[in-house]
Tab-separated table of C-alpha atoms in Angstrom:
chain	number	residue	atom	x	y	z
G	23	MET	CA	0.000	0.000	0.000
G	24	ALA	CA	1.363	3.398	-1.002
G	25	LEU	CA	2.603	5.745	1.714
G	26	LYS	CA	0.609	8.961	2.115
G	27	ILE	CA	2.687	12.093	2.600
G	28	LEU	CA	1.606	15.589	3.640
G	29	GLY	CA	3.856	18.277	2.184
G	30	TYR	CA	4.177	21.999	2.909
G	31	ASP	CA	5.955	24.580	0.757
G	32	VAL	CA	6.341	27.806	2.757
G	33	GLY	CA	7.507	30.457	0.289
G	34	GLY	CA	7.695	34.209	-0.051
G	35	THR	CA	4.743	34.397	-2.469
G	36	LYS	CA	2.531	31.489	-1.410
G	37	ILE	CA	2.115	28.649	1.049
G	38	SER	CA	1.224	25.350	-0.647
G	39	THR	CA	0.008	22.184	1.008
G	40	VAL	CA	-0.147	18.900	-0.892
G	41	VAL	CA	-0.968	15.299	-0.200
G	42	GLY	CA	0.928	12.778	-2.318
G	43	ASN	CA	2.160	9.219	-2.259
G	44	ASP	CA	5.525	7.495	-2.646
G	45	ASN	CA	4.822	6.863	-6.348
G	46	GLY	CA	4.992	10.608	-6.977
G	47	ASN	CA	1.244	11.100	-7.449
G	48	ILE	CA	-0.245	14.327	-6.075
G	49	LEU	CA	-3.675	13.587	-4.591
G	50	SER	CA	-4.712	17.088	-3.503
G	51	ASN	CA	-3.396	20.593	-2.989
G	52	VAL	CA	-4.425	23.725	-1.102
G	53	ARG	CA	-2.785	27.125	-1.625
G	54	MET	CA	-2.906	30.585	-0.043
G	55	PRO	CA	-0.913	33.794	-0.587
G	56	THR	CA	1.871	34.374	1.934
G	57	VAL	CA	1.199	37.081	4.510
G	58	LYS	CA	4.599	38.662	5.262
G	59	HIS	CA	3.698	39.527	8.886
G	60	LEU	CA	1.940	36.258	9.721
G	61	GLY	CA	4.128	35.427	12.727
G	62	LYS	CA	5.003	32.028	14.212
G	63	LYS	CA	1.723	31.191	15.971
G	64	ARG	CA	-0.523	32.224	13.080
G	65	LEU	CA	1.692	30.447	10.528
G	66	ILE	CA	1.344	27.135	12.388
G	67	GLU	CA	-2.435	27.661	12.700
G	68	GLU	CA	-2.684	28.306	8.942
G	69	MET	CA	-0.510	25.288	8.136
G	70	ILE	CA	-2.698	23.005	10.269
G	71	THR	CA	-5.897	24.386	8.718
G	72	MET	CA	-4.471	23.888	5.216
G	73	GLY	CA	-3.102	20.442	6.076
G	74	ASP	CA	-6.461	19.274	7.413
G	75	ALA	CA	-8.180	20.598	4.269
G	76	ALA	CA	-5.676	18.887	1.932
G	77	LEU	CA	-5.985	15.561	3.788
G	78	LYS	CA	-9.784	15.731	3.684
G	79	LYS	CA	-9.709	16.579	-0.037
G	80	ALA	CA	-7.466	13.541	-0.676
G	81	GLY	CA	-9.588	11.242	1.496
G	82	VAL	CA	-6.678	10.557	3.846
G	83	ASP	CA	-7.251	10.324	7.605
G	84	LYS	CA	-3.641	10.614	8.778
G	85	PRO	CA	-0.335	11.131	6.934
G	86	ASP	CA	2.433	8.533	7.211
G	87	MET	CA	5.112	11.230	6.906
G	88	ILE	CA	5.317	15.006	6.559
G	89	GLY	CA	7.718	17.212	4.610
G	90	ILE	CA	8.147	20.969	5.082
G	91	ILE	CA	10.208	22.979	2.618
G	92	PHE	CA	11.132	26.581	3.295
G	93	ALA	CA	12.456	29.450	1.170
G	94	GLY	CA	15.522	30.238	3.239
G	95	PRO	CA	18.360	28.646	5.216
G	96	VAL	CA	17.283	25.859	7.590
G	97	ASP	CA	18.829	23.469	10.118
G	98	ASN	CA	17.161	20.255	8.983
G	99	LYS	CA	18.590	18.215	11.861
G	100	LYS	CA	16.972	20.466	14.487
G	101	GLY	CA	13.909	21.323	12.378
G	102	VAL	CA	14.683	25.029	12.702
G	103	VAL	CA	14.286	27.915	10.234
G	104	ILE	CA	17.598	29.776	10.599
G	105	ALA	CA	16.613	32.950	8.754
G	106	SER	CA	13.487	34.089	6.954
G	107	PRO	CA	14.163	36.626	4.183
G	108	ASN	CA	10.561	36.667	2.909
G	109	ILE	CA	8.296	36.177	5.947
G	110	PHE	CA	9.068	38.371	8.936
G	111	GLY	CA	9.585	37.056	12.459
G	112	LEU	CA	10.399	33.408	11.694
G	113	SER	CA	14.158	33.376	12.310
G	114	ASN	CA	15.384	30.676	14.723
G	115	PHE	CA	11.945	29.078	14.657
G	116	ASN	CA	11.344	25.355	15.214
G	117	ILE	CA	8.668	24.860	12.573
G	118	VAL	CA	8.781	21.044	12.759
G	119	GLU	CA	7.874	20.490	16.410
G	120	PRO	CA	4.266	21.818	16.455
G	121	ILE	CA	3.348	20.152	13.116
G	122	GLN	CA	4.853	16.816	14.169
G	123	LYS	CA	3.050	17.001	17.524
G	124	TYR	CA	-0.332	17.808	15.942
G	125	TYR	CA	-0.292	15.055	13.301
G	126	GLY	CA	1.740	12.481	15.213
G	127	ALA	CA	3.835	11.735	12.111
G	128	LYS	CA	7.587	12.057	11.544
G	129	THR	CA	8.229	15.486	10.041
G	130	TYR	CA	11.256	16.605	7.999
G	131	LEU	CA	12.407	20.124	7.092
G	132	GLU	CA	14.509	21.155	4.086
G	133	ASN	CA	15.419	24.238	2.061
G	134	ASP	CA	13.134	24.544	-0.979
G	135	ALA	CA	15.856	24.458	-3.657
G	136	THR	CA	17.552	21.445	-2.054
G	137	ALA	CA	14.146	19.744	-1.856
G	138	ALA	CA	13.601	20.383	-5.576
G	139	ALA	CA	16.941	18.657	-6.276
G	140	ILE	CA	15.741	15.676	-4.213
G	141	ALA	CA	12.504	15.572	-6.262
G	142	GLU	CA	14.570	15.454	-9.454
G	143	ARG	CA	16.610	12.574	-8.004
G	144	LEU	CA	13.498	10.568	-7.082
G	145	PHE	CA	11.107	11.433	-9.915
G	146	GLY	CA	12.814	13.588	-12.547
G	147	SER	CA	15.819	13.875	-14.869
G	148	GLY	CA	18.240	13.073	-12.044
G	149	LYS	CA	16.704	9.654	-11.382
G	150	ASN	CA	19.560	7.603	-12.839
G	151	VAL	CA	22.238	10.305	-12.726
G	152	ASP	CA	24.753	10.226	-9.873
G	153	ASN	CA	26.342	13.642	-10.455
G	154	PHE	CA	24.021	16.538	-11.184
G	155	VAL	CA	23.278	20.084	-10.139
G	156	TYR	CA	19.777	21.503	-9.790
G	157	MET	CA	19.396	25.266	-10.187
G	158	THR	CA	16.205	27.136	-9.476
G	159	LEU	CA	15.620	30.382	-11.391
G	160	SER	CA	12.811	32.339	-9.805
G	161	THR	CA	12.745	35.527	-7.682
G	162	GLY	CA	16.236	34.502	-6.584
G	163	ILE	CA	18.641	31.717	-7.549
G	164	GLY	CA	19.296	28.637	-5.438
G	165	GLY	CA	20.175	25.020	-5.938
G	166	GLY	CA	20.985	21.531	-4.797
G	167	ILE	CA	23.894	19.212	-5.596
G	168	PHE	CA	24.156	15.442	-5.929
G	169	ILE	CA	27.667	13.942	-5.928
G	170	ASN	CA	28.208	10.205	-6.443
G	171	GLY	CA	24.514	9.556	-5.895
G	172	LYS	CA	24.295	11.416	-2.576
G	173	LEU	CA	22.918	14.850	-1.699
G	174	TYR	CA	25.859	17.138	-0.937
G	175	LYS	CA	25.100	19.406	2.026
G	176	GLY	CA	28.577	20.633	2.972
G	177	ALA	CA	30.111	21.067	6.444
G	178	HIS	CA	27.283	23.274	7.732
G	179	GLY	CA	24.365	21.990	5.659
G	180	MET	CA	24.367	25.101	3.476
G	181	ALA	CA	25.903	23.876	0.188
G	182	GLY	CA	24.069	24.746	-3.019
G	183	GLU	CA	23.836	28.539	-2.630
G	184	LEU	CA	24.519	28.850	-6.353
G	185	GLY	CA	23.070	32.354	-6.589
G	186	HIS	CA	25.685	33.774	-4.235
G	187	SER	CA	28.769	33.241	-6.358
G	188	VAL	CA	30.147	36.596	-7.494
G	189	ILE	CA	30.361	36.928	-11.280
G	190	MET	CA	30.769	40.731	-11.494
G	191	VAL	CA	33.226	42.394	-9.125
G	192	ASN	CA	31.653	45.555	-7.629
G	193	GLY	CA	28.355	44.717	-9.339
G	194	PRO	CA	24.902	45.430	-7.874
G	195	THR	CA	24.379	44.684	-4.178
G	196	CYS	CA	22.776	41.312	-3.491
G	197	GLY	CA	20.324	40.512	-0.697
G	198	CYS	CA	23.141	38.556	0.992
G	199	GLY	CA	25.193	41.771	1.284
G	200	ARG	CA	27.846	40.955	-1.322
G	201	ARG	CA	28.147	42.715	-4.663
G	202	GLY	CA	27.810	41.177	-8.123
G	203	CYS	CA	26.267	37.838	-7.137
G	204	LEU	CA	24.630	35.767	-9.872
G	205	GLU	CA	21.285	36.259	-8.100
G	206	ALA	CA	21.723	40.065	-8.129
G	207	LEU	CA	22.187	39.980	-11.910
G	208	ALA	CA	20.053	37.117	-13.252
G	209	GLY	CA	17.391	36.327	-10.644
G	210	GLY	CA	13.804	37.332	-11.476
G	211	LYS	CA	13.900	40.309	-9.133
G	212	ALA	CA	17.225	41.432	-10.630
G	213	ILE	CA	15.946	41.162	-14.220
G	214	ALA	CA	12.995	43.430	-13.349
G	215	ARG	CA	15.316	45.857	-11.536
G	216	ARG	CA	17.653	46.105	-14.523
G	217	VAL	CA	14.672	47.021	-16.740
G	218	ILE	CA	13.344	49.668	-14.332
G	219	GLU	CA	16.810	51.250	-13.868
G	220	ASN	CA	17.020	51.978	-17.627
G	221	LEU	CA	14.387	54.725	-17.610
G	222	ASN	CA	15.229	56.129	-21.042
G	223	ALA	CA	15.073	52.682	-22.658
G	224	VAL	CA	11.756	51.991	-20.910
G	225	ARG	CA	10.298	55.257	-22.269
G	226	ASP	CA	11.527	54.429	-25.782
G	227	SER	CA	10.112	50.899	-25.672
G	228	ASN	CA	6.604	50.532	-27.112
G	229	PHE	CA	6.176	47.436	-24.934
G	230	PHE	CA	7.474	48.642	-21.541
G	231	SER	CA	6.225	52.241	-21.801
G	232	ARG	CA	2.674	50.879	-21.413
G	233	ILE	CA	3.453	48.816	-18.297
G	234	ARG	CA	3.560	50.169	-14.739
G	235	PRO	CA	6.964	49.730	-13.038
G	236	THR	CA	5.338	47.575	-10.323
G	237	GLU	CA	4.092	45.168	-13.023
G	238	ILE	CA	7.483	44.612	-14.667
G	239	THR	CA	8.686	41.025	-14.126
G	240	ALA	CA	11.098	38.583	-15.741
G	241	GLU	CA	8.092	36.941	-17.436
G	242	LYS	CA	7.177	40.309	-18.981
G	243	VAL	CA	10.681	40.593	-20.432
G	244	PHE	CA	10.290	37.223	-22.182
G	245	GLU	CA	6.865	38.356	-23.409
G	246	GLY	CA	8.402	41.575	-24.758
G	247	LYS	CA	11.056	39.631	-26.665
G	248	LYS	CA	8.349	37.491	-28.307
G	249	LYS	CA	6.628	40.701	-29.406
G	250	GLY	CA	9.824	42.000	-31.004
G	251	ASP	CA	10.820	44.528	-28.325
G	252	MET	CA	14.542	45.259	-28.780
G	253	PHE	CA	15.054	46.391	-25.164
G	254	SER	CA	13.652	43.060	-23.920
G	255	GLN	CA	16.027	41.286	-26.317
G	256	LEU	CA	19.002	43.225	-24.892
G	257	ILE	CA	18.041	42.516	-21.255
G	258	LEU	CA	17.643	38.800	-22.005
G	259	GLU	CA	20.960	38.597	-23.865
G	260	GLU	CA	22.689	40.102	-20.800
G	261	THR	CA	20.813	37.725	-18.477
G	262	ILE	CA	21.737	34.678	-20.581
G	263	TYR	CA	25.397	35.757	-20.489
G	264	TYR	CA	25.385	36.119	-16.681
G	265	LEU	CA	23.720	32.716	-16.301
G	266	ALA	CA	26.208	31.100	-18.681
G	267	VAL	CA	29.162	32.492	-16.699
G	268	GLY	CA	27.658	31.231	-13.437
G	269	ILE	CA	26.782	27.782	-14.805
G	270	VAL	CA	30.200	27.262	-16.430
G	271	ASN	CA	31.834	28.145	-13.082
G	272	ILE	CA	29.679	25.454	-11.435
G	273	ILE	CA	30.483	22.887	-14.137
G	274	ASN	CA	34.215	23.634	-13.921
G	275	ILE	CA	34.185	23.094	-10.144
G	276	LEU	CA	31.860	20.063	-9.892
G	277	ASP	CA	31.966	18.452	-13.376
G	278	PRO	CA	28.340	17.211	-13.232
G	279	GLU	CA	26.768	15.025	-15.898
G	280	LEU	CA	23.690	17.211	-15.912
G	281	VAL	CA	22.441	20.658	-14.908
G	282	ILE	CA	18.692	20.757	-14.293
G	283	ILE	CA	17.027	24.176	-14.302
G	284	GLY	CA	13.684	24.743	-12.612
G	285	GLY	CA	11.760	27.645	-11.094
G	286	GLY	CA	9.398	30.157	-12.654
G	287	ILE	CA	11.858	31.535	-15.225
G	288	SER	CA	12.479	28.026	-16.619
G	289	LYS	CA	8.865	28.084	-17.867
G	290	ALA	CA	10.130	30.309	-20.711
G	291	GLY	CA	11.188	27.042	-22.387
G	292	LYS	CA	13.092	27.287	-25.666
G	293	ASP	CA	13.387	31.080	-25.321
G	294	LEU	CA	15.640	30.410	-22.320
G	295	PHE	CA	17.239	27.026	-23.003
G	296	ASP	CA	18.292	27.433	-26.659
G	297	PRO	CA	20.322	30.654	-26.231
G	298	LEU	CA	21.582	29.484	-22.797
G	299	ASN	CA	23.006	26.274	-24.278
G	300	ASP	CA	24.741	28.302	-27.007
G	301	ALA	CA	26.151	30.796	-24.479
G	302	ILE	CA	27.447	28.039	-22.182
G	303	ARG	CA	29.134	26.287	-25.109
G	304	GLU	CA	30.830	29.577	-26.024
G	305	GLU	CA	31.820	30.377	-22.415
G	306	PHE	CA	33.638	27.039	-21.934
G	307	LYS	CA	36.472	28.190	-24.249
G	308	SER	CA	39.215	25.518	-24.111
G	309	MET	CA	37.703	23.827	-21.021
G	310	TYR	CA	34.823	22.350	-23.035
G	311	ARG	CA	33.356	18.988	-22.062
G	312	PRO	CA	30.034	17.260	-22.877
G	313	PHE	CA	27.168	18.724	-20.887
G	314	LYS	CA	23.395	18.661	-20.725
G	315	ILE	CA	21.135	21.472	-19.546
G	316	VAL	CA	17.540	20.327	-19.128
G	317	PRO	CA	14.318	21.767	-17.653
G	318	GLY	CA	13.119	20.590	-14.242
G	319	LEU	CA	9.928	18.711	-13.404
G	320	GLU	CA	6.699	20.409	-14.463
G	321	ASN	CA	5.188	19.881	-10.991
G	322	GLY	CA	8.516	20.023	-9.154
G	323	SER	CA	7.331	22.399	-6.412
G	324	ASP	CA	4.560	19.995	-5.388
G	325	LEU	CA	6.793	16.927	-5.592
G	326	ALA	CA	9.603	18.633	-3.642
G	327	ALA	CA	7.624	18.734	-0.402
G	328	ILE	CA	6.715	15.037	-0.497
G	329	SER	CA	10.178	13.987	-1.731
G	330	VAL	CA	12.023	15.195	1.368
G	331	PRO	CA	10.621	12.620	3.852
G	332	LEU	CA	10.898	9.847	1.241
G	333	TYR	CA	14.570	10.613	0.670
G	334	LYS	CA	15.381	11.081	4.375
G	335	GLU	CA	13.742	7.764	5.253
G	336	SER	CA	15.786	5.974	2.590
G	337	GLU	CA	19.163	7.432	3.651
């Protein structure tokens, strides 16, 4: 009989709750927008309400295991959120304890990008690949690393911060405090910022001049390129270059068989992957080796939450 898993994805934009099984089937999901000032007590109350609703929707009385993934650094051994860049007041918060106590099921915590890498290992392109890197391209840039078939966490459990490698000395300030990080140049938030900072180009663009600054996103830039907007084309060419530099650095250090790219920006499909593959090939110079860059799972964010307990139990 298939195991039933309750999964939570606590992110900066939304909180998702899913019920799935160990075959990778999602049986139900419940979502709500993230309230930045929710606080610890209210967050747990909301998670329990959503969990109960998702279980009822799936026709499951009690979960066998629970996974919680969080957009930020976590101590997965202690079940503690170390820092919370997107939801205020959750730093040094044991998010596992109250959920585990309420449901009476073993509960595991993991960073969201690392969890997505685990989902790829169990259900996606990384299934039969021992050495791969998963990179998430969304508001920011994160990742997870598998080396010789095992998740690589590093000495302090914080390996995989791919977005915080500096690729432009004295570049724009990143949320981490450093300057010129990959995330500060090619993350979704950074792409939108680079558009808004070019006021003259925005005014001259038939596409962007009709859009409010608050509505400018990375997705809009891809849309502009499809509509023939030259400024969108320029911004994307720069973004592709920054990503290529960052990815080639990663490949040169780790020599993976595969780089899997997920997150919201990866939904751009061929408009992202075709020029990115070309740019990476060019950036290798004399260090070229065979490589594959592939898109992540279509429903990776849902599968990530249920993959964490499955992987932890099998370790």
